[in-house]
Amino acid sequence: KAGVTQTPRYLIKTRGQQVTLSCSPISGHRSVSWYQQTPGQGLQFLFEYFSETQRNKGNFPGRFSGRQFSNSRSEMNVSTLELGDSALYLCASSLSPREQYFGPGTRLTVT
Amino acid sequence: QKEVEQNSGPLSVPEGAIASLNCTYSDRGSQSFFWYRQYSGKSPELIMFIYSNGDKEDGRFTAQLNKASQYVSLLIRDSQPSDSATYLCAAPRRDSWGKLQFGAGTQVVVTP
């Protein structure tokens, strides 16, 4: 079974731009969660989608948004990028509360 | 106080020895925990899920959960240099199992 895939793997953007990241969960998994990982803050929860509905949201500004499609693929968008948004963005998919499998991540650098 | 706390390390372990990692949590209602391994520059890899008090073994890994004392630990037996990584403890939030609260992670260095 294929794992979680994320595209693109690396991205360089300029302050003020916006970016869209994509995540394809493991086949059959309907829950997709997004996390931001930085050296200073560690892994922080962004949001979770289940069957196209946002089930939970972390403490991030409104510039961070996401959505999930009917095939469970998910996208997250960050508008008006700031230098502090440079991070590894990870998505995780799960079928049950006993698992969360992470994708390889998207490394975003904001200059 | 952070909800999930780990000693950041590094924890230096001789090859072949047992590495012991601890994680404490503040939410007494937390029912289950994950342990992940993360190599530098890579994404977290699921090692273990535990929800019952006591021990759970999987290969060289043993997770221990003590809900009364609010800690969960991970033992790595016969440590190998390939076990050198950061180990993350995470607890699902009670209001949403898809939302994990992570500790800062413990860096383990296995020395030959």
GROMACS .gro file of N, CA, C and O in nm, chain A residues 4-13 18-24 34-35 73-78 81 87-91 103-109, chain B residues 43:
model
  156
    4VAL      N    1   0.172   0.801   0.258
    4VAL     CA    2   0.124   0.938   0.243
    4VAL      C    3   0.220   1.013   0.151
    4VAL      O    4   0.342   1.002   0.167
    5THR      N    5   0.167   1.083   0.055
    5THR     CA    6   0.253   1.160  -0.034
    5THR      C    7   0.222   1.308  -0.019
    5THR      O    8   0.107   1.347   0.005
    6GLN      N    9   0.328   1.388  -0.032
    6GLN     CA   10   0.313   1.533  -0.023
    6GLN      C   11   0.388   1.598  -0.138
    6GLN      O   12   0.499   1.555  -0.173
    7THR      N   13   0.329   1.699  -0.193
    7THR     CA   14   0.393   1.775  -0.299
    7THR      C   15   0.371   1.924  -0.277
    7THR      O   16   0.266   1.964  -0.222
    8PRO      N   17   0.468   2.007  -0.315
    8PRO     CA   18   0.602   1.967  -0.355
    8PRO      C   19   0.685   1.929  -0.233
    8PRO      O   20   0.641   1.945  -0.120
    9ARG      N   21   0.802   1.878  -0.251
    9ARG     CA   22   0.887   1.841  -0.139
    9ARG      C   23   0.964   1.963  -0.088
    9ARG      O   24   0.992   1.973   0.031
   10TYR      N   25   0.998   2.052  -0.178
   10TYR     CA   26   1.073   2.172  -0.140
   10TYR      C   27   1.013   2.291  -0.212
   10TYR      O   28   0.968   2.280  -0.327
   11LEU      N   29   1.016   2.402  -0.143
   11LEU     CA   30   0.955   2.523  -0.198
   11LEU      C   31   1.028   2.644  -0.143
   11LEU      O   32   1.055   2.652  -0.022
   12ILE      N   33   1.059   2.738  -0.230
   12ILE     CA   34   1.117   2.865  -0.185
   12ILE      C   35   1.024   2.976  -0.232
   12ILE      O   36   0.991   2.985  -0.351
   13LYS      N   37   0.980   3.057  -0.138
   13LYS     CA   38   0.889   3.166  -0.169
   13LYS      C   39   0.942   3.295  -0.108
   13LYS      O   40   1.028   3.295  -0.019
   18GLN      N   41   0.186   3.372  -0.159
   18GLN     CA   42   0.106   3.266  -0.098
   18GLN      C   43   0.153   3.132  -0.153
   18GLN      O   44   0.222   3.125  -0.255
   19VAL      N   45   0.118   3.027  -0.081
   19VAL     CA   46   0.164   2.895  -0.120
   19VAL      C   47   0.054   2.793  -0.093
   19VAL      O   48  -0.025   2.807   0.001
   20THR      N   49   0.048   2.691  -0.176
   20THR     CA   50  -0.047   2.580  -0.158
   20THR      C   51   0.031   2.451  -0.155
   20THR      O   52   0.111   2.423  -0.245
   21LEU      N   53   0.008   2.373  -0.051
   21LEU     CA   54   0.074   2.243  -0.034
   21LEU      C   55  -0.031   2.134  -0.045
   21LEU      O   56  -0.146   2.153  -0.003
   22SER      N   57   0.009   2.020  -0.099
   22SER     CA   58  -0.086   1.912  -0.122
   22SER      C   59  -0.046   1.786  -0.048
   22SER      O   60   0.072   1.759  -0.029
   23CYS      N   61  -0.147   1.711  -0.008
   23CYS     CA   62  -0.125   1.587   0.066
   23CYS      C   63  -0.224   1.481   0.016
   23CYS      O   64  -0.345   1.506   0.013
   24SER      N   65  -0.171   1.366  -0.021
   24SER     CA   66  -0.257   1.253  -0.057
   24SER      C   67  -0.243   1.146   0.050
   24SER      O   68  -0.133   1.093   0.068
   34TRP      N   69  -0.262   1.821   0.956
   34TRP     CA   70  -0.146   1.900   0.913
   34TRP      C   71  -0.072   1.952   1.036
   34TRP      O   72  -0.135   1.996   1.134
   35TYR      N   73   0.062   1.950   1.026
   35TYR     CA   74   0.146   1.998   1.134
   35TYR      C   75   0.256   2.086   1.075
   35TYR      O   76   0.300   2.066   0.962
   73ARG      N   77  -0.791   1.369  -0.050
   73ARG     CA   78  -0.672   1.452  -0.068
   73ARG      C   79  -0.696   1.587  -0.002
   73ARG      O   80  -0.810   1.637   0.003
   74SER      N   81  -0.589   1.643   0.051
   74SER     CA   82  -0.605   1.768   0.125
   74SER      C   83  -0.502   1.869   0.076
   74SER      O   84  -0.394   1.833   0.027
   75GLU      N   85  -0.537   1.993   0.087
   75GLU     CA   86  -0.445   2.102   0.056
   75GLU      C   87  -0.445   2.199   0.173
   75GLU      O   88  -0.546   2.215   0.242
   76MET      N   89  -0.329   2.259   0.195
   76MET     CA   90  -0.325   2.371   0.287
   76MET      C   91  -0.265   2.491   0.215
   76MET      O   92  -0.182   2.477   0.125
   77ASN      N   93  -0.313   2.606   0.253
   77ASN     CA   94  -0.273   2.730   0.190
   77ASN      C   95  -0.223   2.827   0.295
   77ASN      O   96  -0.281   2.837   0.404
   78VAL      N   97  -0.114   2.894   0.264
   78VAL     CA   98  -0.066   3.000   0.352
   78VAL      C   99  -0.058   3.126   0.268
   78VAL      O  100   0.010   3.129   0.165
   81LEU      N  101   0.288   3.526   0.304
   81LEU     CA  102   0.394   3.455   0.376
   81LEU      C  103   0.484   3.549   0.454
   81LEU      O  104   0.517   3.661   0.409
   87ALA      N  105   0.941   2.644   0.748
   87ALA     CA  106   0.923   2.528   0.834
   87ALA      C  107   0.909   2.404   0.747
   87ALA      O  108   0.900   2.412   0.624
   88LEU      N  109   0.904   2.290   0.815
   88LEU     CA  110   0.868   2.164   0.751
   88LEU      C  111   0.719   2.143   0.777
   88LEU      O  112   0.676   2.141   0.892
   89TYR      N  113   0.642   2.131   0.671
   89TYR     CA  114   0.499   2.109   0.685
   89TYR      C  115   0.469   1.963   0.659
   89TYR      O  116   0.501   1.909   0.552
   90LEU      N  117   0.409   1.902   0.757
   90LEU     CA  118   0.383   1.758   0.754
   90LEU      C  119   0.234   1.731   0.753
   90LEU      O  120   0.158   1.798   0.822
   91CYS      N  121   0.195   1.634   0.674
   91CYS     CA  122   0.058   1.588   0.687
   91CYS      C  123   0.060   1.443   0.731
   91CYS      O  124   0.158   1.370   0.708
  103GLY      N  125   0.353   1.184   0.609
  103GLY     CA  126   0.415   1.193   0.479
  103GLY      C  127   0.556   1.247   0.493
  103GLY      O  128   0.601   1.279   0.604
  104PRO      N  129   0.628   1.260   0.381
  104PRO     CA  130   0.768   1.305   0.386
  104PRO      C  131   0.784   1.453   0.418
  104PRO      O  132   0.893   1.497   0.455
  105GLY      N  133   0.675   1.528   0.404
  105GLY     CA  134   0.682   1.671   0.438
  105GLY      C  135   0.715   1.759   0.319
  105GLY      O  136   0.769   1.714   0.217
  106THR      N  137   0.681   1.885   0.334
  106THR     CA  138   0.720   1.989   0.238
  106THR      C  139   0.805   2.089   0.314
  106THR      O  140   0.761   2.146   0.414
  107ARG      N  141   0.927   2.109   0.265
  107ARG     CA  142   1.017   2.206   0.329
  107ARG      C  143   0.994   2.341   0.262
  107ARG      O  144   1.025   2.359   0.144
  108LEU      N  145   0.937   2.434   0.337
  108LEU     CA  146   0.909   2.568   0.286
  108LEU      C  147   1.012   2.666   0.340
  108LEU      O  148   1.033   2.674   0.460
  109THR      N  149   1.074   2.739   0.250
  109THR     CA  150   1.166   2.845   0.288
  109THR      C  151   1.111   2.977   0.237
  109THR      O  152   1.080   2.989   0.118
  154SER      N  153   1.072   1.276   0.810
  154SER     CA  154   0.945   1.292   0.881
  154SER      C  155   0.935   1.187   0.991
  154SER      O  156   1.006   1.086   0.989
   0.00000   0.00000   0.00000
